[in-house]
Amino acid sequence: MKISIVGAGIGGLTLALALHRAGLSKDLRLFEAAPEFKPLGVGINLMPHAVNALTGLGLLDNLRAVAVEPRQIGYYTHHGQLIHNEPVGRSAGYHVPHFSIHRADLHKLLLDAVHARIGPDAVVMDRTCTGFDENEQGVDLTFDDSQGNSLVERNDVVIACDGIHSAIRRQLYPGEGPPRFQGINMWRGVTRMEPYLGGDTVVRVGALFRTGKLAIYPIRNDIDADGRQLVNWVAETADDHAAPIDWSAPGKLEDFYDLFENWTFEWLDCAKMLRDADTVLSYPMVDRDPIDRWVFGRVALLGDAAHPMHPRGGNGGAQSILDAIELARCLADSPDIPSALQAYQEARLATVNALVLRNRSEPPDVIIEKVEERTSGQRFSRIEDVMSVSEIDELINGYKRAARYDMKTVSG
Ligand SMILES: Cc1cc2nc3c(=O)[nH]c(=O)nc-3n(C[C@H](O)[C@H](O)[C@H](O)COP(=O)(O)OP(=O)(O)OC[C@H]3O[C@@H](n4cnc5c(N)ncnc54)[C@H](O)[C@@H]3O)c2cc1C
C-alpha cells in the first residue's frame, strides 16, 4: 500500500509512527511544505489521552526527557483568588503523566523517531501540495517546490495532515471561507524565571471577555544553574481585528500589557513575567465550523485539516494524535482502503465535531467566566457561595469526558 501523508506537523508525524507500528510504513512518505524545520510556536499541554497514545508508540521516555510533568491545575479570578485546584496526570491517579512541553521539543522528538524508525528520507521537505486527482489508478497528488517545479506523486491512499490552511480540504470544500474569528487574539510568549507554585502547576487566570485571561505553565525545567524554568504563557484579549494565522507571527507587549499590568499576586507576579518575556508571538482564536465528511474515497482529512478548534481546552494537538492512532488501526484492520477510511471517520468524527463546538461555548475555564460574572468582578469571601463543588465538577469533568481524557476512557 503506497501511502502519502501531506504535512509533517504533530498529526502527520504521529500518523507515520502509528502506521510504522502497524507494519504499514514500507511505502510511506510525508510531504512537507516548509523547506526546513524551524522551532515554531511556544508551549503545548499533553493531557493523559495524548500521552497514553504516544506511550503506545514507545515515546514516553523521550517525552519525559524534555517535558515538564505538572502535578496540578489551578483556576483563579483576575484578583488572583483561587476558584478551584485539582491534581492532573499521575497525581490524579492516571497511569500516564500529563506533560507540558515546548512545541519545538515535541516536534523534534516525533521527527527524530520517524527518521530513526522509517528512514532518513521518510519526510520530503519543500513540497507544497496544491491538490489531488482521484482516479481508478489511485490518487495523484500535485506539488510545487520553491524552485518553481511542479511534481506529481501517485498513491493508493492520501491523508491530509496539512493543518488549518489545508489545500486538500480547500479542494474538497471549495465554498468554505477563511477560518472563523470570534474576536479574541492570543499573545504568546516564554519567560525564563524562578519556578512559581512549586514549579509544577498549570494556571488559568481571569475571564476572557471581562478582564482578559492568562494561561501559564512551565515547559522546560532547570534551564540554568539557578534551576530556573522556561515558562509558557498565553494572554487572551478581546479584539476586533484578527492577528495573522501564522505560528511565528510576532506580537508586541504594548498590544496587551495594560490589561495585565496590575496582575501582581502573592503566588506569581504575572505582570513581571510578561515584561521579562524572551519573545512575544500573536495568533488569533480561530476554528472552523464542523463538517460532516472527512473521507472521500481514498483521501482522508486528519487533525487541524479536519477539525481546527479553539485551544481553550488544550486539545487540538491531542485530537490529531488520537485521529492518527485510530486511522492507522483502521488501515491495519481492513484490506479495503475506502472502508478502512470510513471506519476511521465513524470512530472519530462525531466526538471531535462536538468538541469543536464545546470549545466555543464551554471549555474548562468557563468556571472562571461564571465566577467573574456572578461576583461582577469583585472578590468573593467563600467560593462555595458563588459556585458549588458539584457545578465545578460537572463543568470540568464533563469537558474531560467530551475530549476523551476522563480516567475511565484513558485507562480503558
Ligand atoms: C495558542 C495555541 C495553543 C495550543 N495549545 C494546545 C495544547 O495545549 N494542547 C493541544 O493538544 N493542542 C493545542 N493547540 C492546538 C494544536 O497546536 C493544533 O491542533 C495541532 O498543531 C494540529 O496539528 P496538525 O498536525 O493537524 O497541524 P499542524 O501542526 O498545523 O501541521 C500542519 C503541517 O502541514 C504543513 N503544510 C501546510 N500546508 C501544506 C501543504 N499545502 N503541503 C504540504 N505541507 C503543508 C505545515 O507546514 C505543517 O508542518 C494550540 C493551538 C494554539 C493556536
XYZ file of C-alpha atoms and ligand atoms in Angstrom:
465
model
C 0.000 0.000 0.000
C 1.561 3.292 -1.076
C 0.623 5.913 1.500
C 1.300 9.638 1.325
C 0.861 11.970 4.263
C 0.599 15.647 3.389
C 2.073 17.786 6.194
C 4.650 16.782 8.803
C 3.204 18.505 11.877
C 2.034 16.802 15.069
C -0.712 14.831 13.299
C 1.294 13.771 10.229
C 4.357 12.618 12.187
C 2.259 10.716 14.744
C 0.360 9.040 11.921
C 3.634 7.942 10.306
C 4.767 6.387 13.604
C 1.402 4.670 14.122
C 1.486 3.267 10.563
C 5.030 2.050 11.185
C 3.879 0.270 14.344
C 1.066 -1.333 12.323
C 3.575 -2.595 9.732
C 2.334 -0.188 7.043
C 5.366 2.034 6.527
C 7.115 0.101 3.739
C 5.921 2.542 1.083
C 5.119 5.606 3.141
C 6.233 9.182 2.707
C 5.409 12.525 4.263
C 5.428 15.664 2.112
C 6.051 18.910 3.967
C 5.711 22.415 2.511
C 8.412 24.024 4.681
C 11.896 23.896 3.088
C 13.352 23.212 6.554
C 12.021 22.762 10.071
C 12.341 25.761 12.362
C 11.252 25.782 16.008
C 7.724 27.222 15.802
C 5.362 28.489 18.458
C 5.754 28.048 22.172
C 4.163 25.587 24.626
C 1.571 22.859 24.429
C -0.129 20.732 27.083
C -0.441 16.997 26.507
C -3.092 15.527 28.743
C -3.202 11.791 29.591
C -5.137 10.769 26.459
C -2.381 12.151 24.220
C 0.419 10.861 26.448
C -1.222 7.425 26.575
C -1.283 7.330 22.764
C 2.337 8.468 22.477
C 3.338 5.958 25.178
C 1.835 3.248 22.977
C 4.234 4.440 20.261
C 7.182 3.976 22.644
C 7.770 7.693 23.235
C 7.206 8.031 26.983
C 10.898 8.281 27.912
C 11.533 10.728 25.057
C 8.747 12.959 26.364
C 9.891 12.678 29.965
C 13.426 13.708 28.983
C 12.345 17.122 27.660
C 8.928 17.968 29.131
C 7.703 19.224 32.492
C 5.289 16.955 34.359
C 2.733 19.169 36.134
C 1.054 17.910 39.283
C -1.917 20.258 39.423
C -4.019 22.865 37.674
C -5.429 25.974 39.354
C -8.216 28.281 38.176
C -8.052 31.864 39.515
C -10.017 35.088 39.186
C -8.268 38.195 37.889
C -7.710 39.170 41.553
C -5.548 36.050 41.879
C -8.170 34.372 44.083
C -8.243 30.584 43.815
C -11.538 29.187 42.497
C -10.548 25.566 42.075
C -7.430 23.469 42.189
C -7.110 19.811 41.215
C -4.407 17.218 40.580
C -3.570 16.247 36.998
C -1.893 13.280 35.317
C -0.310 10.736 37.646
C -1.106 12.875 40.714
C -4.771 12.458 39.810
C -4.355 8.666 39.564
C -3.883 8.285 35.785
C -1.403 5.588 34.780
C 0.350 8.069 32.457
C 1.557 11.630 33.077
C 0.278 14.954 31.877
C 3.158 16.775 30.152
C 3.686 20.449 29.352
C 6.212 20.757 26.558
C 7.764 23.214 24.130
C 6.107 22.665 20.738
C 9.582 22.531 19.137
C 10.673 19.775 21.565
C 7.558 17.736 20.785
C 8.006 18.172 17.053
C 11.695 17.236 17.214
C 11.107 14.059 19.179
C 8.393 12.948 16.749
C 10.575 13.787 13.745
C 13.631 12.017 15.223
C 11.514 8.906 15.810
C 10.220 8.982 12.202
C 13.779 9.269 10.876
C 15.084 6.517 13.159
C 12.237 4.059 12.560
C 11.120 4.693 8.973
C 14.256 6.187 7.455
C 16.097 9.454 6.856
C 14.179 10.052 3.603
C 10.714 9.485 5.053
C 9.954 13.206 5.136
C 10.301 15.060 1.838
C 10.726 18.778 2.509
C 9.844 21.702 0.240
C 6.768 20.042 -1.255
C 3.708 22.264 -1.129
C 0.672 20.220 -2.026
C -1.554 22.102 -4.460
C -4.297 19.494 -4.936
C -5.134 15.943 -5.915
C -6.864 13.914 -8.598
C -8.552 10.707 -7.508
C -8.990 8.217 -10.357
C -9.225 4.476 -10.975
C -5.472 4.012 -10.596
C -5.263 5.792 -7.227
C -4.753 9.341 -6.029
C -2.359 11.687 -7.831
C -1.009 14.421 -5.588
C 0.413 17.575 -7.141
C 3.157 19.627 -5.500
C 5.127 22.794 -6.091
C 8.646 23.272 -4.759
C 10.498 26.508 -4.089
C 12.444 26.215 -7.385
C 9.207 26.594 -9.351
C 8.941 22.884 -10.222
C 5.617 21.043 -10.280
C 5.615 17.378 -9.335
C 3.047 14.590 -9.338
C 3.033 11.608 -6.999
C 0.700 8.581 -7.433
C -0.639 6.889 -4.287
C -3.050 4.262 -3.044
C -4.131 6.409 -0.136
C -3.605 10.059 0.868
C -4.005 11.517 4.337
C -4.212 15.300 4.554
C -2.465 16.458 7.738
C -1.801 19.928 6.338
C -3.308 21.956 9.143
C -5.818 24.778 9.328
C -4.966 26.076 5.818
C -5.267 22.581 4.283
C -5.021 22.659 0.471
C -6.794 19.295 0.251
C -9.729 20.476 2.361
C -9.921 23.595 0.164
C -10.320 21.381 -2.891
C -12.940 19.228 -1.139
C -14.849 22.221 0.231
C -14.306 24.950 -2.387
C -17.013 27.241 -0.976
C -15.598 27.318 2.537
C -14.339 30.713 3.634
C -11.392 31.559 5.897
C -11.167 30.236 9.465
C -13.759 31.724 11.818
C -12.531 34.540 14.082
C -14.530 35.151 17.253
C -12.984 38.435 18.360
C -10.143 37.091 20.526
C -6.422 37.338 19.926
C -3.772 35.381 21.793
C -0.404 36.843 22.713
C 2.017 34.057 23.469
C 5.472 34.039 24.944
C 8.064 32.329 27.090
C 9.862 33.746 30.119
C 12.932 32.383 31.938
C 12.061 32.610 35.609
C 12.077 31.149 39.107
C 9.520 28.341 39.446
C 6.112 29.548 40.751
C 3.677 27.426 42.816
C 6.196 24.589 43.222
C 7.217 24.557 39.552
C 4.541 22.025 38.610
C 1.302 23.965 38.245
C -0.771 24.821 35.191
C -2.676 28.030 35.834
C -5.633 29.781 34.223
C -6.371 33.309 35.473
C -9.164 35.726 34.594
C -12.253 35.752 32.412
C -11.660 36.314 28.753
C -14.219 38.922 27.785
C -14.484 40.680 31.158
C -10.889 41.014 32.289
C -8.570 39.331 29.796
C -7.191 35.900 30.560
C -3.800 34.283 31.126
C -2.902 30.614 30.721
C 0.508 29.843 32.256
C 2.612 26.689 32.565
C 6.303 25.721 32.719
C 7.631 23.812 29.688
C 11.334 23.239 30.457
C 12.995 22.500 33.801
C 16.434 23.539 35.044
C 17.339 25.756 32.140
C 20.290 27.226 34.080
C 22.439 26.662 37.156
C 19.887 28.530 39.295
C 17.199 25.955 38.495
C 15.022 28.404 36.628
C 12.267 27.194 34.295
C 11.095 28.228 30.869
C 7.504 29.297 31.452
C 4.956 29.480 28.653
C 2.107 31.975 28.825
C -0.826 32.898 26.606
C -2.635 36.210 27.144
C -6.101 36.258 25.600
C -7.784 39.565 24.860
C -10.917 40.661 23.038
C -10.034 42.302 19.742
C -11.883 43.439 16.614
C -9.028 42.587 14.264
C -7.628 39.096 13.889
C -3.850 38.572 14.199
C -2.303 36.605 11.272
C -2.918 32.834 11.352
C 0.766 32.006 11.494
C 2.599 30.137 14.291
C 5.538 32.548 14.137
C 3.807 35.937 13.670
C 5.402 38.403 16.104
C 3.414 40.323 18.726
C 4.195 43.374 20.877
C 3.922 43.669 24.665
C 2.238 47.056 24.379
C -0.624 45.498 22.393
C -1.985 43.745 25.502
C 0.098 44.620 28.596
C -2.145 47.337 30.065
C -4.873 44.763 30.790
C -2.475 42.788 32.972
C -0.154 45.400 34.492
C -1.796 45.118 37.946
C -1.833 41.329 37.989
C 0.737 41.018 40.760
C -0.319 38.170 43.024
C 1.453 36.713 46.033
C 1.834 33.398 44.192
C 3.058 34.962 40.907
C 3.930 38.406 39.567
C 2.205 37.945 36.202
C 2.986 41.490 35.036
C 6.737 40.954 35.555
C 6.542 37.578 33.801
C 5.049 39.308 30.742
C 7.619 42.119 30.813
C 10.523 39.654 31.098
C 9.477 37.534 28.104
C 12.095 36.383 25.579
C 9.696 36.554 22.664
C 6.099 37.539 22.034
C 4.069 35.914 19.269
C 0.486 36.531 18.221
C -2.213 34.182 16.959
C -5.962 34.656 16.574
C -8.522 32.411 18.277
C -9.887 30.700 15.171
C -11.622 27.484 14.269
C -13.900 26.220 11.506
C -17.481 25.001 11.568
C -17.607 21.208 11.807
C -18.017 19.320 8.523
C -19.856 16.030 8.153
C -17.303 14.266 5.934
C -13.568 13.885 6.360
C -13.266 10.939 3.964
C -13.655 10.968 0.187
C -12.790 7.574 -1.296
C -9.071 7.108 -0.722
C -8.471 10.577 0.695
C -8.954 11.491 4.369
C -8.531 14.622 6.464
C -6.836 14.421 9.886
C -6.016 16.859 12.725
C -6.495 20.580 12.110
C -7.211 19.884 8.424
C -10.354 18.055 9.589
C -11.352 19.911 12.754
C -9.411 23.044 13.772
C -10.625 24.040 17.236
C -10.164 26.814 19.754
C -7.227 25.972 22.011
C -9.146 26.882 25.196
C -9.308 23.220 26.217
C -5.708 22.471 25.101
C -6.905 19.695 22.813
C -6.248 20.319 19.098
C -2.887 18.560 19.062
C -4.161 15.757 21.289
C -7.105 15.111 18.987
C -4.812 14.931 15.947
C -2.762 12.313 17.851
C -5.916 10.299 18.629
C -7.012 10.577 14.965
C -3.633 9.198 13.890
C -3.804 6.179 16.187
C -7.353 5.375 15.050
C -6.617 5.798 11.353
C -3.582 3.505 11.485
C -5.639 0.904 13.376
C -8.412 1.037 10.751
C -5.964 0.724 7.837
C -4.277 -2.231 9.540
C -7.636 -3.920 10.217
C -9.160 -3.691 6.733
C -7.563 -4.525 3.374
C -10.164 -2.333 1.641
C -8.882 1.250 1.820
C -12.165 3.183 1.382
C -13.843 1.009 4.048
C -10.909 1.497 6.414
C -11.086 5.275 5.996
C -14.859 5.200 6.552
C -14.309 3.258 9.776
C -11.843 5.957 10.919
C -14.398 8.655 10.193
C -17.115 6.769 12.051
C -14.908 6.298 15.080
C -13.805 9.926 15.361
C -15.976 12.486 13.558
C -18.983 12.863 15.864
C -16.891 13.089 19.036
C -14.426 15.607 17.665
C -17.047 17.775 15.959
C -18.915 18.001 19.272
C -15.655 19.051 20.946
C -15.099 21.836 18.390
C -18.481 23.293 19.408
C -17.913 22.737 23.106
C -14.613 24.638 22.923
C -16.592 27.666 21.721
C -19.160 27.596 24.499
C -17.970 25.535 27.449
C -14.215 24.918 27.700
C -12.965 24.002 31.212
C -12.069 27.612 32.079
C -15.737 28.575 31.698
C -15.786 28.199 35.502
C -13.732 31.409 35.753
C -16.118 33.225 33.401
C -19.076 32.172 35.518
C -17.469 33.184 38.818
C -16.400 36.606 37.493
C -19.906 37.122 36.140
C -21.660 36.121 39.368
C -19.386 38.315 41.519
C -19.487 41.192 38.982
C -15.721 41.050 39.009
C -15.491 41.585 42.811
C -13.569 39.464 45.310
C -15.579 36.683 46.943
C -15.424 35.548 50.575
C -16.184 31.864 50.082
C -16.173 30.182 46.675
C -18.969 27.825 47.838
C -21.295 30.851 47.967
C -20.580 31.546 44.289
C -20.234 28.118 42.696
C -20.859 24.710 44.225
C -18.331 21.903 44.163
C -20.733 19.803 42.109
C -21.153 22.523 39.480
C -17.375 22.885 39.125
C -17.019 19.137 38.984
C -19.678 18.779 36.287
C -18.191 21.514 34.078
C -14.608 20.265 34.302
C -15.304 16.541 34.229
C -17.917 16.997 31.517
C -15.193 18.553 29.349
C -12.802 15.694 30.100
C -15.403 13.162 29.010
C -16.162 15.138 25.833
C -12.447 15.301 24.954
C -11.917 11.638 25.977
C -9.394 12.198 28.755
C -11.531 11.216 31.712
C -9.875 8.480 33.761
C -12.251 5.727 32.644
C -11.636 6.356 28.923
C -7.860 6.713 29.255
C -7.461 3.567 31.345
C -9.980 1.548 29.323
C -2.107 29.200 21.085
C -2.366 27.744 20.858
C -2.195 26.859 21.906
C -2.455 25.497 21.725
N -2.305 24.665 22.792
C -2.579 23.355 22.646
C -2.421 22.479 23.760
O -2.067 22.884 24.883
N -2.681 21.150 23.572
C -3.075 20.647 22.345
O -3.283 19.437 22.231
N -3.234 21.474 21.272
C -3.003 22.804 21.385
N -3.150 23.633 20.325
C -3.623 23.080 19.030
C -2.530 22.377 18.246
O -1.393 23.186 18.149
C -3.004 22.008 16.838
O -4.279 21.434 16.938
C -2.037 20.999 16.183
O -0.821 21.655 15.883
C -2.629 20.384 14.935
O -1.694 19.515 14.354
P -1.732 19.196 12.786
O -0.622 18.242 12.539
O -3.106 18.823 12.390
O -1.447 20.597 12.093
P -0.106 21.475 12.140
O 0.608 21.263 13.434
O -0.523 22.858 11.778
O 0.796 20.873 10.980
C 0.457 21.015 9.608
C 1.710 20.774 8.789
O 1.363 20.762 7.396
C 2.269 21.587 6.663
N 1.540 22.064 5.491
C 0.598 23.035 5.438
N 0.134 23.186 4.180
C 0.797 22.285 3.420
C 0.749 21.945 2.038
N -0.091 22.559 1.177
N 1.577 20.966 1.571
C 2.418 20.303 2.406
N 2.502 20.599 3.741
C 1.692 21.564 4.235
C 2.645 22.676 7.645
O 3.861 23.305 7.276
C 2.760 21.883 8.957
O 4.024 21.306 9.118
C -2.884 25.002 20.456
C -3.040 25.885 19.398
C -2.800 27.247 19.597
C -3.015 28.194 18.452
